[in-house]
Coordinates of C-alpha atoms in Angstrom, one line a residue:
Chain A
X591 CA 16.7 -35.7 -73.4
X592 CA 15.5 -32.4 -72.0
X593 CA 14.8 -31.2 -75.5
X594 CA 12.8 -34.3 -76.3
X595 CA 10.9 -33.9 -73.1
X596 CA 10.1 -30.2 -73.9
X597 CA 8.9 -31.2 -77.4
X598 CA 6.7 -33.9 -76.0
X599 CA 5.1 -31.4 -73.6
X600 CA 4.8 -28.8 -76.3
X601 CA 3.1 -31.2 -78.6
X602 CA 0.8 -32.4 -75.9
X603 CA -0.2 -28.9 -75.2
X604 CA -0.7 -28.0 -78.8
X605 CA -3.0 -31.0 -79.3
X606 CA -5.4 -29.8 -76.6
X607 CA -5.1 -26.0 -77.0
X608 CA -8.5 -24.6 -77.6
X609 CA -7.9 -21.4 -79.5
X610 CA -11.4 -21.2 -80.7
X611 CA -12.7 -21.3 -77.2
X612 CA -10.7 -18.2 -76.2
X613 CA -12.4 -16.2 -78.8
X614 CA -15.8 -17.8 -78.8
X615 CA -19.0 -16.7 -77.1
X616 CA -20.9 -20.0 -77.5
X617 CA -24.5 -20.5 -76.9
X618 CA -25.9 -23.3 -74.8
X619 CA -26.3 -25.7 -77.7
X620 CA -22.7 -25.1 -78.6
X621 CA -21.5 -25.4 -75.0
X622 CA -23.3 -28.8 -74.8
X623 CA -21.4 -30.0 -77.9
X624 CA -18.1 -28.8 -76.5
X625 CA -18.8 -30.6 -73.2
X626 CA -19.6 -33.8 -74.9
X627 CA -16.6 -33.7 -77.2
X628 CA -14.2 -32.7 -74.4
X629 CA -15.3 -35.7 -72.3
X630 CA -15.5 -38.1 -75.2
X631 CA -11.9 -37.6 -76.3
X632 CA -10.7 -38.3 -72.8
X633 CA -12.8 -41.4 -72.6
X634 CA -11.4 -42.6 -75.9
X635 CA -7.8 -42.1 -74.9
X636 CA -8.4 -43.6 -71.4
X637 CA -9.9 -46.7 -72.9
X638 CA -6.9 -47.3 -75.1
X639 CA -4.3 -46.7 -72.4
X640 CA -6.2 -48.7 -69.7
X641 CA -5.7 -51.7 -72.0
X642 CA -2.3 -50.9 -73.4
X643 CA -0.2 -49.5 -70.5
X644 CA 2.2 -51.7 -68.6
X645 CA 1.9 -49.5 -65.5
X646 CA -0.8 -50.3 -62.9
X647 CA -0.7 -46.6 -61.8
X648 CA -1.3 -45.3 -65.3
X649 CA -3.9 -48.0 -66.0
X650 CA -5.8 -47.0 -62.8
X651 CA -5.7 -43.4 -63.7
X652 CA -6.9 -44.1 -67.3
X653 CA -9.7 -46.3 -65.9
X654 CA -10.8 -43.5 -63.6
X655 CA -10.8 -41.0 -66.5
X656 CA -13.0 -43.4 -68.5
X657 CA -15.4 -43.8 -65.5
X658 CA -15.6 -40.1 -64.5
X659 CA -15.8 -38.6 -68.0
X660 CA -18.4 -41.1 -69.1
X661 CA -20.4 -40.2 -66.0
X662 CA -20.1 -36.5 -66.7
X663 CA -21.2 -37.0 -70.3
X664 CA -24.2 -39.0 -69.2
X665 CA -25.3 -36.2 -66.9
X666 CA -24.7 -33.6 -69.5
X667 CA -26.7 -35.5 -72.2
X668 CA -29.5 -36.2 -69.8
X669 CA -29.7 -32.5 -68.9
X670 CA -29.7 -31.1 -72.4
X671 CA -32.2 -33.8 -73.5
X672 CA -34.5 -32.7 -70.7
X673 CA -33.9 -29.0 -71.6
X674 CA -34.6 -29.9 -75.3
X675 CA -31.3 -28.4 -76.3
X676 CA -29.7 -30.2 -79.2
X677 CA -25.9 -30.1 -79.1
X678 CA -24.6 -27.9 -82.0
X679 CA -21.2 -28.8 -83.3
X680 CA -18.9 -25.8 -83.7
X681 CA -15.3 -24.9 -84.3
X682 CA -14.3 -25.6 -80.8
X683 CA -16.1 -29.0 -80.5
X684 CA -14.6 -30.0 -83.9
X685 CA -11.2 -28.8 -82.8
X686 CA -11.5 -30.9 -79.6
X687 CA -12.5 -34.0 -81.5
X688 CA -9.7 -33.6 -84.1
X689 CA -7.2 -33.0 -81.3
X690 CA -8.4 -36.1 -79.5
X691 CA -8.2 -38.2 -82.6
X692 CA -4.6 -37.1 -83.3
X693 CA -3.7 -37.8 -79.7
X694 CA -5.2 -41.3 -79.9
X695 CA -3.4 -42.0 -83.2
X696 CA -0.1 -40.9 -81.7
X697 CA -0.6 -43.0 -78.5
X698 CA -1.3 -46.0 -80.7
X699 CA 2.2 -45.8 -82.1
X700 CA 3.8 -45.9 -78.6
X701 CA 4.5 -48.5 -76.0
X702 CA 5.9 -48.9 -72.5
X703 CA 7.3 -45.8 -70.8
X704 CA 6.9 -43.7 -73.9
X705 CA 3.2 -44.4 -74.0
X706 CA 2.8 -43.6 -70.3
X707 CA 4.6 -40.3 -70.5
X708 CA 2.8 -39.2 -73.7
X709 CA -0.6 -40.0 -72.3
X710 CA 0.0 -38.4 -68.9
X711 CA 1.6 -35.3 -70.3
X712 CA -1.4 -34.9 -72.6
X713 CA -3.7 -35.5 -69.6
X714 CA -2.0 -32.7 -67.7
X715 CA -2.3 -30.3 -70.6
X716 CA -5.8 -31.4 -71.5
X717 CA -7.2 -30.8 -68.0
X718 CA -5.4 -27.4 -67.6
X719 CA -7.0 -26.3 -70.9
X720 CA -10.4 -27.6 -70.1
X721 CA -10.4 -25.9 -66.6
X722 CA -9.4 -22.7 -68.2
X723 CA -12.1 -23.0 -70.8
X724 CA -14.7 -23.7 -68.1
X725 CA -13.6 -20.7 -66.1
X726 CA -13.2 -18.1 -68.9
X727 CA -15.8 -19.2 -71.5
X728 CA -18.1 -22.0 -70.8
X729 CA -19.4 -21.1 -67.3
X730 CA -19.6 -17.4 -68.0
X731 CA -21.5 -17.8 -71.2
X732 CA -23.9 -20.6 -70.2
X733 CA -27.4 -19.0 -70.3
X734 CA -29.5 -21.8 -68.8
X735 CA -29.1 -22.0 -65.0
X736 CA -29.1 -25.8 -64.9
X737 CA -26.4 -26.0 -67.6
X738 CA -24.3 -23.4 -65.8
X739 CA -24.8 -25.3 -62.5
X740 CA -23.6 -28.6 -64.2
X741 CA -20.5 -26.9 -65.4
X742 CA -19.8 -25.5 -62.0
X743 CA -20.5 -28.9 -60.4
X744 CA -18.1 -30.7 -62.6
X745 CA -15.1 -28.4 -62.0
X746 CA -13.9 -29.9 -58.8
X747 CA -13.6 -33.3 -60.5
X748 CA -11.4 -31.8 -63.2
X749 CA -9.3 -30.1 -60.6
X750 CA -8.8 -33.4 -58.9
X751 CA -8.0 -35.1 -62.2
X752 CA -5.4 -32.5 -62.9
X753 CA -3.8 -33.0 -59.5
X754 CA -3.7 -36.7 -60.0
X755 CA -2.2 -36.4 -63.5
X756 CA 0.5 -34.0 -62.3
X757 CA 1.4 -36.4 -59.5
X758 CA 1.6 -39.2 -61.9
X759 CA 3.7 -37.1 -64.3
X760 CA 6.2 -36.4 -61.5
X761 CA 6.6 -40.2 -60.9
X762 CA 7.3 -40.9 -64.5
X763 CA 10.3 -38.6 -64.8
Chain B
X124 CA -28.7 -55.2 20.0
X125 CA -25.4 -55.8 18.4
X126 CA -27.0 -58.0 15.8
X127 CA -29.6 -55.3 15.0
X128 CA -26.7 -52.9 14.5
X129 CA -25.0 -55.2 12.0
X130 CA -28.2 -55.6 10.0
X131 CA -28.6 -51.8 9.9
X132 CA -25.1 -51.4 8.5
X133 CA -25.7 -54.0 5.8
X134 CA -29.0 -52.4 4.9
X135 CA -27.3 -49.0 4.7
X136 CA -24.6 -50.5 2.4
X137 CA -27.2 -51.9 0.1
X138 CA -29.0 -48.6 0.0
X139 CA -25.8 -46.7 -0.8
X140 CA -24.9 -49.2 -3.6
X141 CA -28.4 -49.0 -5.0
X142 CA -28.3 -45.2 -5.1
X143 CA -24.8 -45.0 -6.6
X144 CA -25.7 -47.4 -9.4
X145 CA -29.0 -45.6 -10.1
X146 CA -31.6 -47.0 -12.4
X147 CA -30.4 -49.1 -15.3
X148 CA -29.4 -46.8 -18.2
X149 CA -31.8 -47.2 -21.2
X150 CA -30.2 -48.9 -24.2
X151 CA -28.8 -46.3 -26.7
X152 CA -31.2 -45.6 -29.5
X153 CA -29.6 -45.9 -32.9
X154 CA -29.4 -42.7 -34.7
X155 CA -29.1 -41.7 -38.4
X156 CA -26.1 -39.8 -39.8
X157 CA -25.8 -38.2 -43.2
X158 CA -22.5 -37.7 -45.0
X159 CA -22.6 -35.6 -48.2
X160 CA -20.1 -36.1 -51.0
X161 CA -19.9 -32.6 -52.6
X162 CA -17.1 -31.2 -54.8
X163 CA -14.9 -34.3 -54.4
X164 CA -15.1 -34.0 -50.6
X165 CA -16.8 -35.8 -47.7
X166 CA -18.8 -33.6 -45.3
X167 CA -18.2 -34.5 -42.5
X168 CA -14.9 -36.4 -43.2
X169 CA -15.3 -38.6 -40.1
X170 CA -18.2 -40.1 -38.1
X171 CA -18.6 -41.3 -34.5
X172 CA -21.1 -44.2 -34.4
X173 CA -22.6 -46.7 -31.9
X174 CA -23.8 -50.1 -32.8
X175 CA -27.0 -49.9 -34.9
X176 CA -26.4 -46.4 -36.1
X177 CA -27.3 -45.8 -39.7
X178 CA -25.1 -43.8 -42.0
X179 CA -26.3 -42.5 -45.4
X180 CA -23.6 -41.4 -47.8
X181 CA -25.1 -39.2 -50.6
X182 CA -23.1 -38.7 -53.7
X183 CA -24.1 -35.3 -55.1
X184 CA -21.2 -35.1 -57.5
X185 CA -21.4 -35.9 -61.2
X186 CA -18.8 -38.6 -61.0
X187 CA -18.9 -41.9 -59.1
X188 CA -17.2 -42.3 -55.7
X189 CA -16.5 -45.0 -53.2
X190 CA -16.7 -44.7 -49.5
X191 CA -13.8 -46.8 -48.2
X192 CA -12.8 -46.9 -44.5
X193 CA -9.3 -45.7 -44.2
X194 CA -7.6 -47.9 -41.6
X195 CA -8.6 -51.4 -42.6
X196 CA -11.5 -51.2 -45.0
X197 CA -14.0 -51.8 -42.2
X198 CA -16.5 -50.8 -44.8
X199 CA -16.3 -50.3 -48.5
X200 CA -19.2 -49.1 -50.6
X201 CA -18.0 -50.1 -54.0
X202 CA -18.9 -47.6 -56.7
X203 CA -21.6 -45.1 -55.8
X204 CA -23.0 -43.6 -58.9
X205 CA -23.6 -39.9 -59.3
X206 CA -26.7 -38.6 -57.4
X207 CA -27.2 -41.9 -55.6
X208 CA -26.9 -43.0 -52.0
X209 CA -25.2 -45.8 -50.1
X210 CA -26.3 -46.8 -46.6
X211 CA -24.2 -48.5 -43.9
X212 CA -25.2 -49.8 -40.5
X213 CA -22.5 -49.7 -37.8
X214 CA -21.8 -53.0 -36.2
X215 CA -19.7 -51.6 -33.4
X216 CA -18.9 -48.3 -31.7
X217 CA -16.1 -46.3 -33.2
X218 CA -14.9 -43.3 -35.0
X219 CA -14.3 -43.8 -38.7
X220 CA -12.6 -41.9 -41.4
X221 CA -13.0 -42.7 -45.1
X222 CA -11.9 -41.9 -48.6
X223 CA -12.7 -42.5 -52.2
X224 CA -10.4 -45.0 -53.9

């Protein structure tokens, strides 16, 4: 059981690891694409789980993720549109999208408690990685002051999401 | 003479009462309060209001929030979108704490 649990966590982490981010020095257009992809994959997973989970606590969390990450993307898209920055897909944004697609495909094969655990484990790993990417790559490399401010502004929400996900994870054990 | 003395005493009592009560206090003027929602926190996280006071909750975060009174949902804003404001007028005196649900 412990081995299964470890493998699940490892897989969840692997799906959201952002190796390209660690090495990258993205420009603002690439950062915009990374932000949009990062939020969109969480919206996609949240929409599925909000409809499929049997747990009200998990459904509430998933619904919140859909609401919050949709709002962040709306703000990000509005900003880059105003700045006339066209999001530029890159290895990191493509990796994020591919990881999100794999995660969603896996979640679709699960039901009940297995679905809840897989989703929440992934959410914990996902938010840890995104916060790390914000701190080490995205915020430091953002050139435009408004884009940098947006990234700084969104960080507390991701921290709160991570705390919520970890709490939920502890209740599912 | 005795009657005059009683009248003086009553008059003195009225004067003392009038002085101790003083002029009627003017009605409290409602005031405006502002609560900022910044970085997933309310600042301040509680308010003291009188009837008629106006409270403006400004959501400066990128994500939506609610302002929901903690004890018995005396007020509940519903969803306040990013960079928008919700206003509430106090119906009674009290100290209120709130959270986002």
